[in-house]
């Protein structure tokens, strides 16, 4: 299957870390634990998974199956989906730290919504801070033949969102995909700005935003857990999009985030192309992690 | 900055502050704890192992006397070893005319913003005449982003349709116009993308820039050293810049980069503004982590802002009024968020409760609003502010009467405080102590 291959390919580098584990004659559990740490799984969760895998292994499961199952069972049940309905305009809000890949992901999500829901999406450029961020989204809009709502740089992002919602409703577009400025979760004032955006959306369309998607860079270390915590305290984060999984070995921290905050990973970014956004599948993830 | 890491380290020191003489068992215990903190802080395994070994050897050789507590001795050893691990800062080589800096790194690490920051740094601090070159032709609007940043700092900008043409054209232009520093912003590429890495190699072979700078996100995890290694194997890196250092990342990348690749750190990106670029100084970074503050950094900030001599607060307390307060408040705010400044004061980051006492930017703005809602006369002679004036001020500033009252009260207290101290002539008055209103 095409998608499956892509995910597997994206995770090959992670798998390499674990390849020495398979077929180990004398299993060194400490070494396995260390391997988990090296793919940025936090120590508490790593310990838990290794413990679980050990139990399965003692029940005569081969080591790689034991590890895979332990990882898979650790992640929540069911296939994560994005909320979309034709009854009202839906709003998908993208947030995250600087450079995590929000703008590109907005475009990928627009494309996805067209294919998956036959929807007619619209993009809102609410990153008014970074120079040329608006232009970047506009270029994507042109390529995909989509409307992009924007204002001047440095204008109030909440005002851009308000205008965007009005215009989208008028043009009968949905989902309304909003790109926000990257911000470090440690900047309180910038987190307040996001809350304001969320409030504006809720006031304009009841029950929205239906998706608040936190975009995380797969090469980030354990700090990603901190990011999930703080963004999650400020907004009702509905899912995670894990980007740049093609470039790096990591993303192990999603296990910690899943356990600690119960936020599911919804999509993974596996390349620079517009199609390179794949729904997260925990079985594939586990199989990708352990060969 | 690195607050997560520094909290952990400081917690560690608190733990054995009460120890008397350290036994072998206790030294082992300390070293195990330190190793764990390091590993959890994204420091690469090899680097963590090495530094813990060093610390252990030194702790074993320590003579414990009654004068210095083991806690102090241990923290000194750890501090010195962390400084060693970070290594000496790197430099920019200016021997070529024009000198070239090529910025490389993976997507989203902050190359474009940092390119502009470097141009601004050398233009304002070392009188260089930089030119910014947009050689990232892949990311939509990347060139435009750099062009806009270049405009904002009044630095010339050049680009072309492919990186080789951009490079070549920029060098010609620099020679013609007398620019002595050419900064090339290249496209983000992953460290596993052979094709794009090869392009980088070709660029390097053809133009041989003296400075190849790797830009790395300080939030990066165990992957950071792998990234650095693969770029290093492609082109000779001369230095690295860690970006987003103002977050609360554990900064493991900073501590393992030098150890794993030998590439020195040159700058740190410490904020979203164009001037938020700091020369890397290992001692200062470590001191901030250990909670010893960064007085040098504070002094730099103070000297960086251009204080208007005419607006210097008067030395005589009689001449103080809300006009002078407003001026000093604005001078302080120019240096950045108060919280950042206070974290540079030794010992300050250890006092958790102090954090709540510091007014944040929002409160500062409210205080400013109250003062701005006063008439010129009221600011000069606050005594005339009566109940009706207070009502007007609170309405005008969008604050409550209580808040206005509090500011007036603080003003009175401040005056009294310094009158009672019988200030000698020439003694410098501190800035207005802005409390929580």
XYZ file of C-alpha atoms in Angstrom:
728
model
C 0.000 0.000 0.000
C 1.357 3.342 -1.031
C 0.664 5.325 2.127
C 1.933 2.581 4.321
C 5.220 2.448 2.447
C 5.645 6.155 2.847
C 5.164 6.006 6.592
C 7.488 3.075 6.842
C 10.064 4.873 4.790
C 9.681 7.951 6.942
C 10.344 5.913 10.025
C 13.260 3.891 8.676
C 15.723 6.013 10.508
C 13.945 5.417 13.755
C 13.875 1.756 13.020
C 17.593 1.652 12.534
C 18.005 2.557 16.169
C 16.071 -0.526 17.137
C 17.399 -2.933 14.528
C 20.024 -4.365 16.859
C 17.262 -5.355 19.249
C 15.649 -7.812 16.880
C 17.099 -11.246 17.174
C 19.038 -10.353 20.311
C 20.119 -13.542 21.970
C 20.470 -12.268 25.491
C 18.044 -9.469 25.869
C 19.502 -6.467 27.629
C 16.459 -4.559 28.865
C 18.549 -1.613 29.984
C 19.876 -1.263 26.471
C 16.360 -1.333 25.063
C 15.357 1.339 27.547
C 18.268 3.499 26.460
C 17.173 3.113 22.831
C 13.786 4.506 23.680
C 15.469 7.492 25.302
C 17.475 7.997 22.119
C 14.300 8.424 20.065
C 13.134 11.070 22.552
C 10.634 8.961 24.463
C 10.647 10.312 28.031
C 12.087 8.019 30.687
C 8.827 7.407 32.585
C 6.941 6.196 29.521
C 9.965 4.292 28.215
C 10.150 2.392 31.500
C 6.458 1.582 31.326
C 6.601 0.312 27.750
C 9.700 -1.781 28.370
C 8.030 -3.291 31.425
C 4.953 -4.163 29.394
C 7.043 -5.584 26.554
C 8.966 -7.716 29.038
C 5.700 -9.188 30.299
C 4.640 -10.048 26.753
C 8.059 -11.488 26.002
C 7.886 -13.720 29.078
C 4.553 -14.923 27.668
C 6.546 -16.242 24.725
C 6.040 -13.376 22.289
C 9.055 -12.648 20.068
C 10.822 -9.523 21.244
C 9.907 -7.336 18.272
C 6.228 -8.310 18.490
C 6.269 -7.681 22.235
C 7.718 -4.194 21.733
C 5.378 -3.321 18.869
C 2.300 -4.425 20.762
C 3.403 -2.573 23.854
C 3.759 0.629 21.848
C 0.496 0.112 20.018
C -1.484 -0.565 23.148
C 0.001 2.501 24.681
C -1.632 4.763 22.114
C -5.380 5.484 22.201
C -7.901 3.279 20.371
C -9.485 4.215 17.088
C -8.473 6.113 13.986
C -8.120 9.803 14.640
C -10.223 11.969 12.354
C -10.686 15.631 11.675
C -14.079 17.053 12.467
C -16.028 18.207 9.439
C -19.748 18.775 8.899
C -21.755 20.413 6.175
C -24.203 21.847 8.675
C -22.007 24.804 9.568
C -18.689 26.306 8.551
C -15.925 24.409 10.330
C -12.814 26.092 11.619
C -9.454 24.375 11.869
C -6.948 26.449 13.803
C -3.236 25.684 13.539
C -0.882 26.644 16.347
C 2.691 25.893 17.382
C 6.173 27.235 18.051
C 8.239 29.024 15.397
C 9.430 26.905 12.508
C 7.361 23.824 13.267
C 5.723 23.921 9.823
C 2.282 25.486 10.310
C 2.016 27.359 7.013
C 2.938 24.371 4.857
C 0.633 22.130 6.900
C -2.279 24.547 6.324
C -1.905 24.017 2.596
C -1.604 20.257 2.998
C -4.740 20.167 5.150
C -6.670 22.187 2.578
C -5.747 19.651 -0.060
C -6.704 16.817 2.287
C -10.127 18.342 2.999
C -10.844 18.573 -0.716
C -9.997 14.926 -1.248
C -11.475 13.480 1.915
C -14.651 15.551 2.344
C -15.064 17.047 -1.160
C -14.949 20.282 0.782
C -14.279 23.767 -0.494
C -11.706 25.124 1.971
C -10.425 28.658 2.472
C -7.163 29.802 4.033
C -6.820 32.626 6.570
C -3.384 34.213 6.990
C -3.385 35.197 10.654
C 0.400 35.075 10.943
C 0.843 38.798 10.642
C 4.167 38.831 12.491
C 6.718 36.902 10.456
C 7.870 38.790 7.386
C 6.290 37.355 4.221
C 4.325 34.643 6.041
C 1.192 35.998 4.395
C 2.833 35.811 0.968
C 3.935 32.254 1.654
C 0.347 31.195 2.327
C -0.865 33.173 -0.689
C 1.522 31.261 -2.954
C 0.073 28.014 -1.649
C -3.399 29.434 -2.247
C -2.505 30.175 -5.868
C -1.071 26.719 -6.403
C -4.197 25.083 -5.004
C -6.531 27.626 -6.545
C -7.965 28.633 -3.155
C -8.983 31.962 -1.662
C -6.674 33.358 1.001
C -8.025 35.965 3.410
C -5.361 38.342 4.632
C -4.578 41.847 5.798
C -1.393 43.854 6.070
C 1.590 42.607 8.043
C 1.543 43.544 11.730
C -2.222 43.939 11.828
C -4.134 42.393 14.723
C -4.398 38.633 14.069
C -7.752 38.397 15.846
C -9.117 41.046 13.471
C -7.824 39.080 10.475
C -9.561 35.987 11.827
C -12.798 37.916 12.346
C -12.698 39.195 8.763
C -11.760 35.746 7.526
C -14.763 34.158 9.218
C -17.147 36.786 7.838
C -15.781 36.439 4.320
C -15.736 32.640 4.429
C -19.333 32.521 5.572
C -20.305 34.870 2.766
C -18.470 32.757 0.215
C -19.850 29.540 1.741
C -16.407 28.079 2.290
C -15.534 25.382 4.811
C -13.308 24.293 6.437
C -11.786 27.634 7.311
C -8.121 26.834 7.895
C -6.321 29.434 9.978
C -2.537 29.863 10.009
C -1.235 31.616 13.126
C 2.168 33.095 13.943
C 4.679 30.778 15.543
C 5.181 31.515 19.209
C 7.244 30.057 21.990
C 4.935 28.681 24.644
C 6.856 30.634 27.258
C 5.586 34.003 26.013
C 2.467 34.675 28.054
C 1.331 37.659 26.039
C 1.466 35.669 22.812
C -0.501 32.837 24.385
C -3.133 35.404 25.375
C -3.282 36.490 21.749
C -4.151 32.916 20.771
C -6.879 32.725 23.396
C -8.345 35.887 21.955
C -8.401 34.307 18.497
C -10.164 31.264 19.915
C -12.742 33.507 21.607
C -13.376 35.461 18.422
C -14.014 32.218 16.529
C -16.398 30.893 19.209
C -18.362 34.129 19.197
C -18.709 34.190 15.452
C -19.553 30.512 14.903
C -20.942 28.548 17.819
C -19.073 25.375 18.628
C -16.002 26.371 16.642
C -13.063 25.950 16.282
C -13.825 22.273 15.870
C -10.144 21.520 15.475
C -7.258 23.193 17.287
C -4.227 21.457 15.863
C -0.854 21.740 17.546
C 1.928 21.419 14.992
C 5.031 19.777 16.441
C 8.419 19.265 14.805
C 9.427 15.602 15.011
C 13.046 16.533 15.624
C 12.161 18.431 18.762
C 13.277 16.788 21.955
C 11.441 16.383 25.181
C 10.541 20.076 25.063
C 7.628 19.069 22.826
C 5.892 17.669 25.905
C 6.232 21.089 27.529
C 4.810 22.692 24.412
C 1.809 20.364 24.438
C 1.251 21.122 28.106
C 1.331 24.902 27.802
C -0.549 25.184 24.514
C -3.053 22.700 25.964
C -3.558 24.866 29.036
C -4.281 27.922 26.942
C -6.462 26.368 24.256
C -8.551 23.282 23.798
C -6.063 21.388 21.627
C -7.882 18.628 19.731
C -4.952 16.988 18.013
C -1.309 16.959 17.080
C 0.278 17.119 13.671
C 3.768 15.702 13.703
C 5.850 17.310 10.944
C 9.196 16.564 9.326
C 9.010 12.893 10.173
C 10.851 12.201 6.928
C 13.846 14.183 8.022
C 14.579 12.802 11.387
C 14.501 9.781 13.560
C 12.264 11.098 16.234
C 8.829 11.828 17.416
C 9.001 9.401 20.346
C 7.655 12.071 22.679
C 4.156 11.615 21.215
C 3.895 8.600 23.507
C 4.473 10.857 26.503
C 2.016 13.473 25.251
C -0.586 10.831 24.604
C -0.262 9.502 28.131
C 0.028 12.805 29.952
C -2.511 14.981 28.172
C -4.563 12.531 26.180
C -4.097 14.498 22.943
C -4.121 12.217 19.879
C -1.724 12.506 16.950
C -3.956 13.082 13.929
C -1.558 13.528 11.043
C 2.081 13.115 10.223
C 4.028 15.150 7.679
C 6.365 12.932 5.663
C 7.755 15.249 3.002
C 7.750 18.658 1.384
C 5.120 17.880 -1.259
C 1.498 18.926 -0.886
C 0.413 15.275 -0.690
C 2.874 14.416 2.025
C 0.438 14.517 4.903
C -0.795 11.173 6.141
C -3.366 10.286 8.805
C -1.638 8.858 11.840
C -2.025 5.116 12.251
C -0.747 3.639 15.480
C -0.206 0.168 14.047
C 1.900 1.602 11.256
C 3.697 3.781 13.753
C 4.528 0.841 15.993
C 5.543 -1.291 13.028
C 7.580 1.571 11.663
C 9.354 1.952 14.984
C 10.182 -1.726 15.499
C 11.126 -3.674 12.337
C 16.291 30.651 28.990
C 16.879 26.955 29.516
C 14.718 27.341 32.599
C 13.809 23.690 32.617
C 17.426 22.594 32.727
C 18.431 25.191 35.274
C 15.566 24.206 37.574
C 16.744 20.619 37.495
C 20.377 21.510 38.128
C 19.494 23.871 40.937
C 17.253 21.259 42.485
C 20.200 18.893 42.420
C 22.418 21.362 44.245
C 19.778 22.018 46.880
C 19.619 18.303 47.550
C 23.168 17.976 48.723
C 23.608 21.410 50.151
C 23.317 19.989 53.651
C 25.926 17.270 53.197
C 29.065 17.438 55.325
C 32.030 15.562 53.945
C 31.264 13.559 50.835
C 31.839 9.826 51.017
C 32.502 7.684 47.946
C 28.942 6.467 48.105
C 27.599 10.003 48.110
C 29.824 11.000 45.216
C 28.483 8.063 43.218
C 24.946 9.069 44.074
C 25.561 12.667 43.014
C 27.113 11.561 39.753
C 24.210 9.269 38.979
C 21.758 12.113 39.575
C 23.777 14.494 37.429
C 23.916 11.946 34.605
C 20.161 11.512 34.722
C 19.533 15.253 34.637
C 21.882 15.601 31.669
C 20.290 12.776 29.707
C 16.815 14.076 30.383
C 17.997 17.452 29.142
C 18.610 16.103 25.636
C 22.383 16.077 26.081
C 23.848 13.416 23.827
C 24.778 10.168 25.519
C 28.485 10.383 24.710
C 28.735 13.963 25.949
C 26.836 13.171 29.148
C 29.025 10.150 29.871
C 32.177 12.133 29.342
C 31.306 15.080 31.522
C 30.042 12.897 34.362
C 33.328 10.965 34.321
C 35.236 14.243 34.561
C 33.081 15.448 37.409
C 33.524 12.174 39.268
C 37.291 12.240 38.957
C 37.433 15.778 40.212
C 35.038 15.145 43.098
C 37.104 12.159 44.206
C 40.198 14.305 44.296
C 38.595 17.114 46.289
C 39.864 18.051 49.726
C 36.939 18.859 51.970
C 37.703 21.609 54.413
C 35.481 23.245 56.950
C 35.610 26.596 55.173
C 33.736 25.661 52.028
C 30.666 23.483 52.057
C 30.607 20.435 49.780
C 27.573 21.933 48.057
C 29.608 24.932 46.916
C 32.553 22.767 45.909
C 30.373 20.448 43.856
C 28.547 23.261 42.128
C 31.879 24.880 41.275
C 33.109 21.651 39.729
C 29.900 21.144 37.763
C 29.973 24.735 36.595
C 33.534 24.517 35.369
C 32.903 21.250 33.594
C 29.783 22.607 31.894
C 31.806 25.601 30.709
C 34.455 23.219 29.357
C 31.820 21.165 27.602
C 30.364 24.214 25.879
C 33.829 25.082 24.636
C 35.262 28.391 23.513
C 33.067 30.601 21.345
C 33.733 30.624 17.626
C 34.420 33.649 15.471
C 33.498 35.007 12.081
C 36.457 35.095 9.703
C 36.689 38.471 7.975
C 39.908 37.854 6.047
C 38.205 37.688 2.641
C 37.108 40.852 0.851
C 34.166 40.590 0.859
C 33.778 38.004 3.618
C 31.053 35.460 3.161
C 28.814 33.742 5.688
C 26.758 30.842 4.333
C 23.840 29.875 6.568
C 22.779 26.224 6.492
C 20.390 24.037 8.458
C 17.173 22.053 8.399
C 13.740 23.570 7.727
C 12.289 25.764 10.421
C 15.490 26.177 12.394
C 15.466 29.928 11.799
C 18.016 30.574 9.046
C 16.247 33.493 7.383
C 15.541 35.436 10.569
C 19.028 34.726 11.894
C 20.640 35.907 8.624
C 18.984 39.276 9.100
C 19.950 39.341 12.778
C 23.608 38.758 11.897
C 23.542 41.502 9.268
C 22.067 43.850 11.834
C 24.610 42.804 14.469
C 27.672 43.478 12.333
C 26.221 46.621 10.790
C 25.433 48.230 14.126
C 28.239 46.864 16.320
C 31.202 46.495 13.999
C 30.445 49.000 11.282
C 30.337 46.404 8.552
C 28.482 46.922 5.314
C 26.560 43.676 4.872
C 24.449 42.493 1.963
C 21.747 39.856 2.463
C 21.325 37.204 -0.196
C 18.185 35.118 -0.612
C 19.400 31.777 -1.942
C 16.401 29.830 -0.653
C 14.438 29.350 -3.835
C 12.416 26.420 -2.517
C 10.233 27.640 0.321
C 7.465 29.879 -1.010
C 8.126 33.557 -0.188
C 11.415 32.828 1.602
C 13.230 35.385 -0.557
C 10.514 37.928 0.068
C 10.784 37.308 3.812
C 14.506 38.099 3.741
C 13.949 41.102 1.510
C 11.444 42.563 3.940
C 13.767 41.963 6.878
C 16.622 43.558 4.918
C 14.482 46.616 4.250
C 13.602 46.931 7.917
C 17.269 47.148 8.898
C 18.242 49.138 5.800
C 20.621 46.537 4.416
C 20.810 45.831 0.664
C 19.257 42.617 -0.595
C 20.012 40.451 -3.592
C 18.533 37.311 -5.074
C 18.310 35.324 -8.286
C 16.426 32.332 -9.596
C 18.880 29.721 -8.403
C 21.313 29.657 -5.483
C 24.429 29.599 -7.691
C 23.367 32.667 -9.650
C 22.357 34.428 -6.426
C 25.735 33.659 -4.868
C 27.698 34.783 -7.871
C 25.669 37.917 -8.481
C 25.863 38.926 -4.835
C 29.656 38.647 -4.794
C 29.913 40.850 -7.886
C 27.489 43.365 -6.449
C 29.331 43.435 -3.116
C 32.631 44.142 -4.838
C 31.085 46.885 -6.945
C 29.293 48.553 -4.054
C 31.937 48.071 -1.378
C 29.976 45.661 0.827
C 32.426 43.816 3.049
C 30.082 41.090 4.328
C 27.897 38.807 2.218
C 25.354 36.708 4.111
C 23.819 33.847 2.139
C 20.526 32.380 3.341
C 20.236 28.881 1.856
C 17.175 26.644 1.652
C 16.331 24.429 4.591
C 17.280 20.856 3.915
C 17.068 17.745 5.970
C 20.282 16.072 6.924
C 19.193 12.919 5.117
C 18.361 14.516 1.781
C 21.360 13.508 -0.331
C 20.362 15.572 -3.336
C 20.094 18.831 -1.451
C 23.172 18.142 0.623
C 25.020 17.670 -2.619
C 23.849 21.076 -3.808
C 25.346 22.514 -0.639
C 28.610 20.750 -1.335
C 28.702 22.193 -4.859
C 27.996 25.690 -3.530
C 30.805 25.311 -1.030
C 33.272 23.907 -3.575
C 32.580 26.658 -6.027
C 32.545 29.698 -3.760
C 34.528 28.431 -0.739
C 32.979 30.694 1.879
C 35.215 31.205 4.918
C 32.217 30.946 7.214
C 29.754 28.065 7.011
C 27.346 28.502 9.867
C 24.931 25.789 10.984
C 21.666 27.057 12.442
C 20.124 24.727 15.007
C 16.887 24.954 16.976
C 17.727 24.760 20.679
C 14.584 22.727 21.287
C 15.963 19.912 19.188
C 16.381 16.609 20.932
C 18.835 13.764 20.523
C 18.665 14.371 16.778
C 20.704 17.580 16.979
C 24.100 15.918 16.997
C 23.164 13.735 14.035
C 22.091 16.801 12.090
C 25.327 18.574 12.932
C 27.370 15.524 11.980
C 25.811 15.053 8.562
C 26.156 18.729 7.664
C 29.715 18.619 8.935
C 30.474 15.651 6.713
C 29.107 17.575 3.722
C 30.839 20.919 4.125
C 33.394 22.270 6.611
C 31.282 24.003 9.235
C 33.041 26.867 10.987
C 30.448 27.621 13.612
C 26.922 27.130 14.871
C 24.092 29.318 16.061
C 21.439 28.076 18.447
C 18.058 29.692 17.895
C 14.964 30.043 20.096
C 17.239 30.042 23.137
C 14.676 32.192 24.953
C 12.289 29.259 25.299
C 12.413 26.761 28.121
C 14.158 24.020 26.180
C 16.701 21.962 28.008
C 19.366 23.046 25.583
C 20.985 19.660 25.320
C 21.994 20.525 21.770
C 24.166 23.363 23.041
C 26.042 21.030 25.330
C 26.613 18.198 22.915
C 27.323 20.036 19.677
C 30.912 20.940 20.486
C 31.665 17.599 22.054
C 30.308 15.577 19.145
C 31.432 17.652 16.155
C 33.982 20.130 17.465
C 32.036 22.982 15.846
C 32.066 26.039 18.134
C 28.995 28.102 18.959
C 29.123 31.679 17.728
C 25.777 33.285 18.515
C 22.539 32.607 20.338
C 19.120 33.701 19.079
C 17.265 34.995 22.121
C 14.018 36.523 20.868
C 11.803 37.415 17.955
C 13.136 40.934 17.480
C 15.917 41.582 15.009
C 18.320 42.760 17.724
C 17.778 39.621 19.826
C 21.103 38.030 18.939
C 23.757 37.457 21.569
C 27.430 36.612 21.228
C 27.849 33.178 22.710
C 29.706 33.185 26.021
C 29.936 29.803 27.783
C 30.525 31.223 31.260
C 27.509 33.455 31.048
C 25.257 30.685 29.756
C 26.349 28.321 32.519
C 26.071 30.985 35.203
C 22.506 31.649 34.199
C 21.750 27.929 34.350
C 23.328 27.531 37.781
C 21.376 30.578 38.946
C 24.357 32.866 39.277
C 22.922 35.520 37.011
C 24.528 37.360 34.178
C 25.680 40.793 35.260
C 27.725 41.276 32.110
C 24.658 40.677 29.964
C 22.689 43.144 32.039
C 25.349 45.817 31.648
C 25.403 45.179 27.909
C 21.670 45.720 27.709
C 21.951 48.930 29.691
C 24.694 50.266 27.445
C 22.884 49.084 24.322
C 19.849 51.268 24.790
C 20.579 54.817 23.967
C 19.757 56.743 27.081
C 18.727 60.270 26.336
C 20.999 62.410 28.494
C 18.441 65.192 28.695
C 15.952 62.744 30.083
C 18.231 61.528 32.844
C 16.278 61.516 36.093
C 17.096 64.503 38.296
C 19.341 63.816 41.257
C 17.341 65.930 43.673
C 14.286 64.258 45.039
C 12.365 67.535 44.980
C 12.478 67.571 41.218
C 10.895 64.131 40.924
C 7.387 63.944 39.600
C 5.361 61.733 37.273
C 7.101 63.161 34.227
C 10.428 61.854 35.420
C 8.829 58.570 36.443
C 7.338 58.139 33.030
C 10.728 58.722 31.431
C 12.533 56.216 33.614
C 9.789 53.677 33.146
C 10.183 53.973 29.404
C 13.965 53.702 29.617
C 13.662 50.469 31.578
C 11.108 49.068 29.184
C 13.413 49.697 26.264
C 15.680 46.978 27.637
C 13.013 44.327 27.191
C 10.686 42.434 29.492
C 11.479 43.081 33.143
C 11.399 39.397 33.847
C 14.294 38.771 31.463
C 16.327 41.526 33.084
C 15.718 40.210 36.564
C 16.774 36.704 35.597
C 20.194 38.152 34.899
C 20.592 39.320 38.478
C 22.546 36.793 40.566
C 20.394 34.705 42.826
C 17.182 36.059 41.440
C 16.105 33.003 39.529
C 16.347 30.979 42.731
C 13.591 32.970 44.357
C 10.420 31.503 42.982
C 8.059 33.886 44.753
C 9.823 36.891 43.271
C 8.426 35.931 39.915
C 4.918 36.813 41.057
C 6.011 40.178 42.371
C 7.429 41.370 39.104
C 4.899 43.339 37.122
C 4.542 41.926 33.647
C 4.439 43.923 30.442
C 0.691 44.300 30.716
C 0.887 45.876 34.145
C 3.658 48.168 33.044
C 1.388 49.329 30.280
C -1.417 49.979 32.754
C 0.895 52.017 34.951
C 1.997 53.943 31.903
C -1.624 54.482 30.891
C -2.470 55.940 34.300
C 0.402 58.396 34.047
C -0.478 59.293 30.476
C -4.065 60.012 31.454
C -2.877 62.745 33.789
C -2.644 66.270 32.484
C 0.801 67.806 32.170
C 0.024 69.860 35.239
C -0.994 66.823 37.250
C 2.190 65.004 36.331
C 4.289 67.945 37.481
C 2.305 68.512 40.663
C 0.668 65.236 41.709
C -0.510 66.929 44.930
C -3.352 68.587 43.044
C -4.961 65.269 42.106
C -8.250 65.198 43.991
C -11.177 62.780 43.902
C -12.679 64.187 40.737
C -9.343 64.190 38.935
C -8.781 60.602 40.035
C -12.117 59.614 38.540
C -11.172 61.199 35.262
C -7.730 59.574 35.229
C -9.111 56.124 35.946
C -11.716 56.530 33.206
C -9.167 57.835 30.759
C -6.725 55.006 31.383
C -9.284 52.251 31.618
C -8.200 51.408 35.149
C -9.997 51.565 38.481
C -9.759 54.386 41.018
C -8.059 51.935 43.378
C -5.292 51.446 40.844
C -4.817 55.196 40.490
C -4.760 55.537 44.277
C -2.179 52.826 44.571
C 0.142 54.462 42.090
C -0.168 57.790 43.922
C 0.531 56.038 47.200
C 3.597 54.357 45.803
C 4.798 57.684 44.535
C 4.452 59.190 48.017
C 6.230 56.245 49.597
C 9.032 56.508 47.117
C 9.560 60.177 47.883
C 9.481 59.596 51.606
C 11.831 56.675 51.395
C 14.511 58.673 49.690
C 14.030 61.809 51.746
C 14.590 59.821 54.901
C 17.781 58.397 53.555
C 19.288 61.870 53.315
C 20.688 61.334 49.924
C 24.095 62.829 49.491
C 24.712 64.982 46.510
C 25.822 63.028 43.477
C 24.340 59.791 44.719
C 22.466 58.072 41.963
C 18.772 57.614 42.414
C 17.368 54.256 41.452
C 14.568 54.062 38.982
C 11.014 54.244 40.160
C 10.185 51.025 41.970
C 7.244 49.894 39.952
C 5.132 47.614 42.085
C 2.064 45.596 41.307
C -0.916 47.891 40.953
